[in-house]
GROMACS .gro file of C-alpha atoms in nm:
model
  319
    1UNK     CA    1  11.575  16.980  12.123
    2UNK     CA    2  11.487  16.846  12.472
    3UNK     CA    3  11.799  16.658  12.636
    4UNK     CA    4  11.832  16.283  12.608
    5UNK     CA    5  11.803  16.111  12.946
    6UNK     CA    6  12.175  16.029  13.027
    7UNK     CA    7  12.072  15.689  13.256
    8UNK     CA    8  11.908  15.431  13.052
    9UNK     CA    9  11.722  15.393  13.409
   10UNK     CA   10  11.548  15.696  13.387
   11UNK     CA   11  11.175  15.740  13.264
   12UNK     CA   12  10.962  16.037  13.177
   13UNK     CA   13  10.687  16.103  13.399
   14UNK     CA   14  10.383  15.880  13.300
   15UNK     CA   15  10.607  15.570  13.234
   16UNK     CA   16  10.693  15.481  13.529
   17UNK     CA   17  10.650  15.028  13.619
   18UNK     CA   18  10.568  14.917  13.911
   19UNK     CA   19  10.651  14.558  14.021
   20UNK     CA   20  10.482  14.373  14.292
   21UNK     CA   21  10.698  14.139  14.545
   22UNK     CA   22  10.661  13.813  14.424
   23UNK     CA   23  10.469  13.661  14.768
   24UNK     CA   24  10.181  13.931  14.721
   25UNK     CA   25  10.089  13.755  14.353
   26UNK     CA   26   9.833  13.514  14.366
   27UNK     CA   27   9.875  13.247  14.104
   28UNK     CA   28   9.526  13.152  13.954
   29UNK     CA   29   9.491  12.735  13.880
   30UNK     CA   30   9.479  12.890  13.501
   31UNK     CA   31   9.807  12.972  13.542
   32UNK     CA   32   9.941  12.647  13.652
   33UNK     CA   33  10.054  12.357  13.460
   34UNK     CA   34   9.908  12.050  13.526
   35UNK     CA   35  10.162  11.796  13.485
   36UNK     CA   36   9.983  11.455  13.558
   37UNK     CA   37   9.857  11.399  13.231
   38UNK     CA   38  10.035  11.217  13.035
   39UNK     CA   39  10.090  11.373  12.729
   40UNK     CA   40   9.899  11.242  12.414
   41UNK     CA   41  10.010  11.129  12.053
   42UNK     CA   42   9.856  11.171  11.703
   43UNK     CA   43   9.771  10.801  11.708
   44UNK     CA   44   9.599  10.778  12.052
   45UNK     CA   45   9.369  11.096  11.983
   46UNK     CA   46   9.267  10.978  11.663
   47UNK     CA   47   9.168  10.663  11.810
   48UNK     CA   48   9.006  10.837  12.115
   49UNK     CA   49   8.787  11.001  11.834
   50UNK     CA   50   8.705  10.703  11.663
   51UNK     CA   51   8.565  10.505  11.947
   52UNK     CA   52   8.302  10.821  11.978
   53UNK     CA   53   8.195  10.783  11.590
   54UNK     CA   54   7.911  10.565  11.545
   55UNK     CA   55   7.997  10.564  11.173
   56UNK     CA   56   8.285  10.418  11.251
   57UNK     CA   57   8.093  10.196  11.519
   58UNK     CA   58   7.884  10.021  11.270
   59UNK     CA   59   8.166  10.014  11.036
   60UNK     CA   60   8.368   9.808  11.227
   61UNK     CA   61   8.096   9.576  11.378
   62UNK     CA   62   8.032   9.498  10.963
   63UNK     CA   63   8.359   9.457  10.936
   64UNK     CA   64   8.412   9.189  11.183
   65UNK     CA   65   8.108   9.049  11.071
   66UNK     CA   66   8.236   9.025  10.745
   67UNK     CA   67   8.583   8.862  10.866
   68UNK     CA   68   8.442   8.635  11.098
   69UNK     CA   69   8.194   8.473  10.787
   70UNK     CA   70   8.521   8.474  10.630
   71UNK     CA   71   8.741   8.296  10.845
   72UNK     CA   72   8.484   8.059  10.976
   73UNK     CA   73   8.262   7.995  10.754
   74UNK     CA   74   8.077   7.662  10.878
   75UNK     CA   75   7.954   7.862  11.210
   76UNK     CA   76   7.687   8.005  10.987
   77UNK     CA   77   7.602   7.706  10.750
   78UNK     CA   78   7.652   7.312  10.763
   79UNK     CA   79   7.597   7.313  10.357
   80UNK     CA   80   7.830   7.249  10.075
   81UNK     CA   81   7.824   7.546   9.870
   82UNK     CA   82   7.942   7.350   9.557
   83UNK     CA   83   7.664   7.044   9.590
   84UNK     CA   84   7.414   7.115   9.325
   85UNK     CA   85   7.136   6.913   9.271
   86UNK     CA   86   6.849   6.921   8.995
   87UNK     CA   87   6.583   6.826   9.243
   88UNK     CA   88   6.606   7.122   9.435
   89UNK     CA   89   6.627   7.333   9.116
   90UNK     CA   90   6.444   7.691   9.225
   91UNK     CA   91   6.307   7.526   9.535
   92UNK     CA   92   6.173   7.815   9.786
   93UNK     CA   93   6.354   7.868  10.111
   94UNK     CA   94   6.266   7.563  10.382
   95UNK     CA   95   6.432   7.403  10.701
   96UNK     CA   96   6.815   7.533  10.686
   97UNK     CA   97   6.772   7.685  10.371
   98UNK     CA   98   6.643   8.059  10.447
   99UNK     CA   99   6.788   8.177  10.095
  100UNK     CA  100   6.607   7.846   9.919
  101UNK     CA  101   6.784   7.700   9.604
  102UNK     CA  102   6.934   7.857   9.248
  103UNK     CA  103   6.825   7.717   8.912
  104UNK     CA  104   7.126   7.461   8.944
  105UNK     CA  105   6.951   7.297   9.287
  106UNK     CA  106   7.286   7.496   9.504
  107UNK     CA  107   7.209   7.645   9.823
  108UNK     CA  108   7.199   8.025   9.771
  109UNK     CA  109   7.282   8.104  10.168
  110UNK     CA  110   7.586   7.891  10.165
  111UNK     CA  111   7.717   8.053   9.827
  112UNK     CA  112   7.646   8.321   9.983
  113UNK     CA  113   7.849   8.281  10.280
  114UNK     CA  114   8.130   8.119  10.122
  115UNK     CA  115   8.120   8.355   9.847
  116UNK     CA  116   8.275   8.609  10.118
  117UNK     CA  117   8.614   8.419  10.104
  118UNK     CA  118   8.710   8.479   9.749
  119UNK     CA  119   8.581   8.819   9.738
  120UNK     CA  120   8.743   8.967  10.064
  121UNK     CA  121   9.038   8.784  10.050
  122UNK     CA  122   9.135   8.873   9.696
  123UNK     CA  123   9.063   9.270   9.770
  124UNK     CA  124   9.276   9.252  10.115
  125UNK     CA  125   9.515   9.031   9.934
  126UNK     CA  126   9.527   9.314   9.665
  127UNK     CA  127   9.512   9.611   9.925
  128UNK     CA  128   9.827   9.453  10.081
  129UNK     CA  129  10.029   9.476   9.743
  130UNK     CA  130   9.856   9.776   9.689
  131UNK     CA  131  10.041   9.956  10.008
  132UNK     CA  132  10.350   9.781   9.942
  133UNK     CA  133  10.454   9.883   9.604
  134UNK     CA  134  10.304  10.229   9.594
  135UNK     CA  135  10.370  10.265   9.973
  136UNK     CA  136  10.720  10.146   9.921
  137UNK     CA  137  10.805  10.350   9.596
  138UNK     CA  138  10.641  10.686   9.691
  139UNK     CA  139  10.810  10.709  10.047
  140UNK     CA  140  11.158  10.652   9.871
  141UNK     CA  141  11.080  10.881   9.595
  142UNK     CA  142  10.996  11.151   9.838
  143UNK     CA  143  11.248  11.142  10.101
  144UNK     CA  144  11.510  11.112   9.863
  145UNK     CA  145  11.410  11.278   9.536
  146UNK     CA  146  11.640  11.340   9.296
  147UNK     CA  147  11.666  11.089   9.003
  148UNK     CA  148  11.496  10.807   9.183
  149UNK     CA  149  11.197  11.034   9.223
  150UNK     CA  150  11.185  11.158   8.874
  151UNK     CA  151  11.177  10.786   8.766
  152UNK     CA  152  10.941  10.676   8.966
  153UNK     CA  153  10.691  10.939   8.860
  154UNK     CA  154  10.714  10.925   8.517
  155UNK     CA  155  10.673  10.550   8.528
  156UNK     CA  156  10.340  10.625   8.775
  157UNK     CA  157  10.209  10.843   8.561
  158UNK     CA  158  10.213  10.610   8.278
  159UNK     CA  159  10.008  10.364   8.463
  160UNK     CA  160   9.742  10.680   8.594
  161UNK     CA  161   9.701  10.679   8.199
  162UNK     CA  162   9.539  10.331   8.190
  163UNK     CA  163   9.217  10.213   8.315
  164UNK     CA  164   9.181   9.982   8.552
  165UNK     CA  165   8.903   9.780   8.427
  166UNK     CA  166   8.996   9.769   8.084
  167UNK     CA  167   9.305   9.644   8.167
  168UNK     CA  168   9.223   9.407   8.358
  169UNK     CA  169   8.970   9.269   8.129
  170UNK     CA  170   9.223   9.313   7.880
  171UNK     CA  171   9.439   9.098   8.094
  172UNK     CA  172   9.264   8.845   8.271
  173UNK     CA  173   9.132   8.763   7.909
  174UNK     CA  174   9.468   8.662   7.829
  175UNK     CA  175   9.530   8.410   8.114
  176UNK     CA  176   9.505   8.001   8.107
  177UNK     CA  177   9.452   8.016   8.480
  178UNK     CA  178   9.295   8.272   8.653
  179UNK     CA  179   9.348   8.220   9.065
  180UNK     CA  180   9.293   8.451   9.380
  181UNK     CA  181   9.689   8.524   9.341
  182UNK     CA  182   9.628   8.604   8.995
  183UNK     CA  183   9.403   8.850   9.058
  184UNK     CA  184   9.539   9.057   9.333
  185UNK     CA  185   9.822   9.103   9.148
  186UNK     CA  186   9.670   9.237   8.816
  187UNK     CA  187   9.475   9.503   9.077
  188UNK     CA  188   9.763   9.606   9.281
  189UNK     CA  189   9.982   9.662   8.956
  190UNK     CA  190   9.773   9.924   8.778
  191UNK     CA  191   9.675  10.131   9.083
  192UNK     CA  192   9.995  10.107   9.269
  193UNK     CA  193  10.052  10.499   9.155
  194UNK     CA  194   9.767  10.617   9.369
  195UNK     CA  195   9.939  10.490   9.720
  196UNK     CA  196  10.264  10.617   9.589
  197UNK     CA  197  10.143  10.976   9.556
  198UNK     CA  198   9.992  10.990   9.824
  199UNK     CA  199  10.301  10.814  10.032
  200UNK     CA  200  10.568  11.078   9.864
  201UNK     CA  201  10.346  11.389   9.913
  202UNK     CA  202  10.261  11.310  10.253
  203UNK     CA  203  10.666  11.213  10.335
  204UNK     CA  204  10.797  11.504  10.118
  205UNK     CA  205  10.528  11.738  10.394
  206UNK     CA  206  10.695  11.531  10.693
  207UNK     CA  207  11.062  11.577  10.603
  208UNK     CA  208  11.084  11.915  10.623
  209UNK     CA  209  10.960  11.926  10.968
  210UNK     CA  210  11.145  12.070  11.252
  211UNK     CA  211  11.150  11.723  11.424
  212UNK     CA  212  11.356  11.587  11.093
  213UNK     CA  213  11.587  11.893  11.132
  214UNK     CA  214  11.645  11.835  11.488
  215UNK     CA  215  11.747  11.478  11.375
  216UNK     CA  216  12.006  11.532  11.149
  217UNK     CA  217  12.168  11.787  11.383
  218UNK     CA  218  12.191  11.489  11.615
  219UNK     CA  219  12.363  11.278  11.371
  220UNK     CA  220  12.096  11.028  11.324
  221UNK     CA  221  12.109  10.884  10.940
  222UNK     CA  222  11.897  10.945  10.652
  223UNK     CA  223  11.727  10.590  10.644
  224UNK     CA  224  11.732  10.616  11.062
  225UNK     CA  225  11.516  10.929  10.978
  226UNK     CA  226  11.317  10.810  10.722
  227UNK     CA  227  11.217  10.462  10.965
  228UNK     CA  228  11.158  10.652  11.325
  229UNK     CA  229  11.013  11.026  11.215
  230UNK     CA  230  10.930  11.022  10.880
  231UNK     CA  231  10.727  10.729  10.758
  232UNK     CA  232  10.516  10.708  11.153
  233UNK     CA  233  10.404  11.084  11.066
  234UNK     CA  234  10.303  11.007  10.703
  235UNK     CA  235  10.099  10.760  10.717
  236UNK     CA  236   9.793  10.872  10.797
  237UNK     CA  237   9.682  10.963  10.428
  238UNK     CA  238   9.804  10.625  10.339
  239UNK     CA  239   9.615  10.453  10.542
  240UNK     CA  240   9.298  10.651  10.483
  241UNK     CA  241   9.319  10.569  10.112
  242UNK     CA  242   9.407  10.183  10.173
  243UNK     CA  243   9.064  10.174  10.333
  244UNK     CA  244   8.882  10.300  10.047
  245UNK     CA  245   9.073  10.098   9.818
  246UNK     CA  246   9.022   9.805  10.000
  247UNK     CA  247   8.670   9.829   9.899
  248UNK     CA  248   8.708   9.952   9.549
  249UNK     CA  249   8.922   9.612   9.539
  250UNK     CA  250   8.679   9.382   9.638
  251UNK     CA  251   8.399   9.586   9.438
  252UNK     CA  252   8.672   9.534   9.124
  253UNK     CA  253   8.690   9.143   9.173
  254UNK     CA  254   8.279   9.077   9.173
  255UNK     CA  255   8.275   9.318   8.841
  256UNK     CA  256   8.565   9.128   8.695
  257UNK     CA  257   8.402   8.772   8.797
  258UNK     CA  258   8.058   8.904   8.670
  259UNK     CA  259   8.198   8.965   8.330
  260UNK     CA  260   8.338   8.641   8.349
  261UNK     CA  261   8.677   8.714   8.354
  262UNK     CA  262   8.754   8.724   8.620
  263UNK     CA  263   8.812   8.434   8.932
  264UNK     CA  264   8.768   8.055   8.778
  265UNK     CA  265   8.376   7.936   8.757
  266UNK     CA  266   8.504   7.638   8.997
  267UNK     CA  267   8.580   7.916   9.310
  268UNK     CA  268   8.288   8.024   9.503
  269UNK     CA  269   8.241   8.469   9.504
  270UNK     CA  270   7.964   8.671   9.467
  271UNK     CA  271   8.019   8.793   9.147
  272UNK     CA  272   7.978   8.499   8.949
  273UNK     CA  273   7.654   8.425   9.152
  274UNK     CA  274   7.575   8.756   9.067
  275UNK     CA  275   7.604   8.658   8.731
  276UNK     CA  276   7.410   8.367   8.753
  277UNK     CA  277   7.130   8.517   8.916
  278UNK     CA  278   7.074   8.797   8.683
  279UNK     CA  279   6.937   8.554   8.434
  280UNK     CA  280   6.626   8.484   8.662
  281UNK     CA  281   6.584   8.812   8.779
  282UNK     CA  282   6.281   8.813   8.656
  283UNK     CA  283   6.110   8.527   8.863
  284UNK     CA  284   6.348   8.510   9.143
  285UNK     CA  285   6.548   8.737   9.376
  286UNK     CA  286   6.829   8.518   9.340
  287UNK     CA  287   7.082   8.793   9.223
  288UNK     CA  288   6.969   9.020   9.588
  289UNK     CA  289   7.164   8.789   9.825
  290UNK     CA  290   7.495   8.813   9.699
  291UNK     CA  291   7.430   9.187   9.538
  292UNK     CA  292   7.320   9.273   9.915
  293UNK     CA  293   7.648   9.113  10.083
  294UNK     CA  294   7.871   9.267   9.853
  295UNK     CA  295   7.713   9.639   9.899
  296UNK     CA  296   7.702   9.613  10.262
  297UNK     CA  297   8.112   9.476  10.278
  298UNK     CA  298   8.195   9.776  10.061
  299UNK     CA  299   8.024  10.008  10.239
  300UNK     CA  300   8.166   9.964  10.548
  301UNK     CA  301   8.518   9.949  10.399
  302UNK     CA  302   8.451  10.305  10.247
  303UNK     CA  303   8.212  10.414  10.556
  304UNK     CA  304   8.541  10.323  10.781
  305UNK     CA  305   8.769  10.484  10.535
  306UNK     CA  306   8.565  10.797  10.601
  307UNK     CA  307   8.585  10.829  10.965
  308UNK     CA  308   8.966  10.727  10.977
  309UNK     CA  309   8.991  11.027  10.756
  310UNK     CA  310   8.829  11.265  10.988
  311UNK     CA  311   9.006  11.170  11.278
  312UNK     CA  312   9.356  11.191  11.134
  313UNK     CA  313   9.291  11.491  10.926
  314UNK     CA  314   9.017  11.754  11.192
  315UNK     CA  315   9.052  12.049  10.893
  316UNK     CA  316   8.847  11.767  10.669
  317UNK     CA  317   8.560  11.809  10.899
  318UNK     CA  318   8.550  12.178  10.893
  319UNK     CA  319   8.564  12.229  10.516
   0.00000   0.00000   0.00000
């Protein structure tokens, strides 16, 4: 056998390195680091994206729309939505009219416009519940498993078994009084599980990040944890799915309203006119107005639910 080199020093022929002095390398611009940029967080770069997505463009242009007929109702009509007259029964669309008159002699634009109120407010009212009871539950169940966690999903999943509509028919049949209030809170209770599994799989994904680990080396406490690292890195599903929901909400309502069950006959929405326009359907396009408001308010919701998605979640574009 050859000998073994005695100096760990020594090379065989062939090997040998050769390093240049350090002021006859040229360091390329590639090489540097450019430290004037600030860096950038999950938040600001999905927002960056956003403002370049016309989806999300004309999303949120219908969405303000949608708010603004909402909030201020009489900067789009001067009418009474609930004066009905017989004189004006079916009348065609004249002089601050442009929608013309139902078979009760009401002003179809103005029903239409304040018709927006109920609707939206009782699916954000809903949404809102919505994120904080699922929200709420699933991020505790998550972080801190255990008992609570088993508890909490076996109780979800005995609400996933029942449908939402036909409880809530099921329901709002049952009730005296059936308000805005009333209503949210029959929609946030039976879909409640869907934000909390989303909320505890996204913060069960979160917690065992290196970030968390670094944390609790520091000393900082569970709840300290679960507030400052945990919960601002989940929420991105959560918020994807509250703005899909927030239109499956409002879609939910007119259906419920349409069957008449759901808000009372006395409060303006567009299901109920819905309802009562589908009995002239025939002769009049009575039912379109409020049919068209309500399709274009959901589609945005779900249209801006979309693009949120793809901005806080890139691998979603690529599959």
């Amino acid at each position: 056998m050859p000998d073994q080199p005695t100096d760990a020093r020594e090379t065989r022929p062939g090997q040998e390195h050769f390093v240049a002095p350090p002021d006859e390398v040229e360091v390329l611009a590639t090489d540097r680091l450019d430290e004037t940029t600030a860096p950038t967080s999950v938040w600001r770069d999905a927002w960056r994206q956003l403002r370049r997505n016309p989806i999300f463009v004309i999303a949120a242009v219908l969405i303000l729309l949608v708010l603004l007929v909402v909030v201020w109702p009489g900067l789009f009509t001067d009418q009474d939505p609930r004066y009905c007259s017989g004189d004006f029964s079916m009348e065609p669309p004249g002089g601050g009219h442009p929608f013309g008159f139902d078979k009760q002699g009401c002003d179809i634009f103005a029903r239409t416009v304040y018709g927006a109120r109920a609707s939206v407010v009782t699916g954000v009212g809903a949404t809102v519940l919505f994120v904080l009871i699922g929200g709420v539950l699933g991020s505790l169940a998550g972080y801190y498993g255990g008992l609570f966690d088993s508890v909490v999903s076996r109780i979800a999943e005995i609400f996933f078994a029942l449908p939402l509509m036909l409880a809530a028919i099921v329901i709002m049949q049952l009730l005296e009084s059936r308000t805005v209030f009333t209503v949210m809170l029959i929609l946030a209770s039976f879909t409640w599980p869907q934000a909390a599994r989303i909320a505890r799989g996204a913060v069960i994904q979160a917690k065992n990040s290196e970030y968390v680990t670094a944390a609790k080396a520091l000393g900082v406490s569970r709840f300290r944890i679960l507030l400052r690292h945990v919960l601002p890195n989940a929420a991105g599903p959560l918020i994807v799915i509250t703005t899909i929901w927030l239109g499956v909400f409002i879609v939910t309502e007119a259906t419920l309203s349409y069957l008449g069950v759901g808000l009372s006959r006395t409060i303006v929405s567009w299901g109920s006119d819905i309802a009562a326009g589908q009995k002239e359907i025939r002769t009049s396009a009575i039912l379109f107005y409020p049919a068209t408001a309500l399709a274009l308010t959901v589609l945005s919701f779900i249209m801006l639910g979309d693009a949120v998605r793809d901005a806080l979640d890139p691998k979603a574009r690529k599959r």
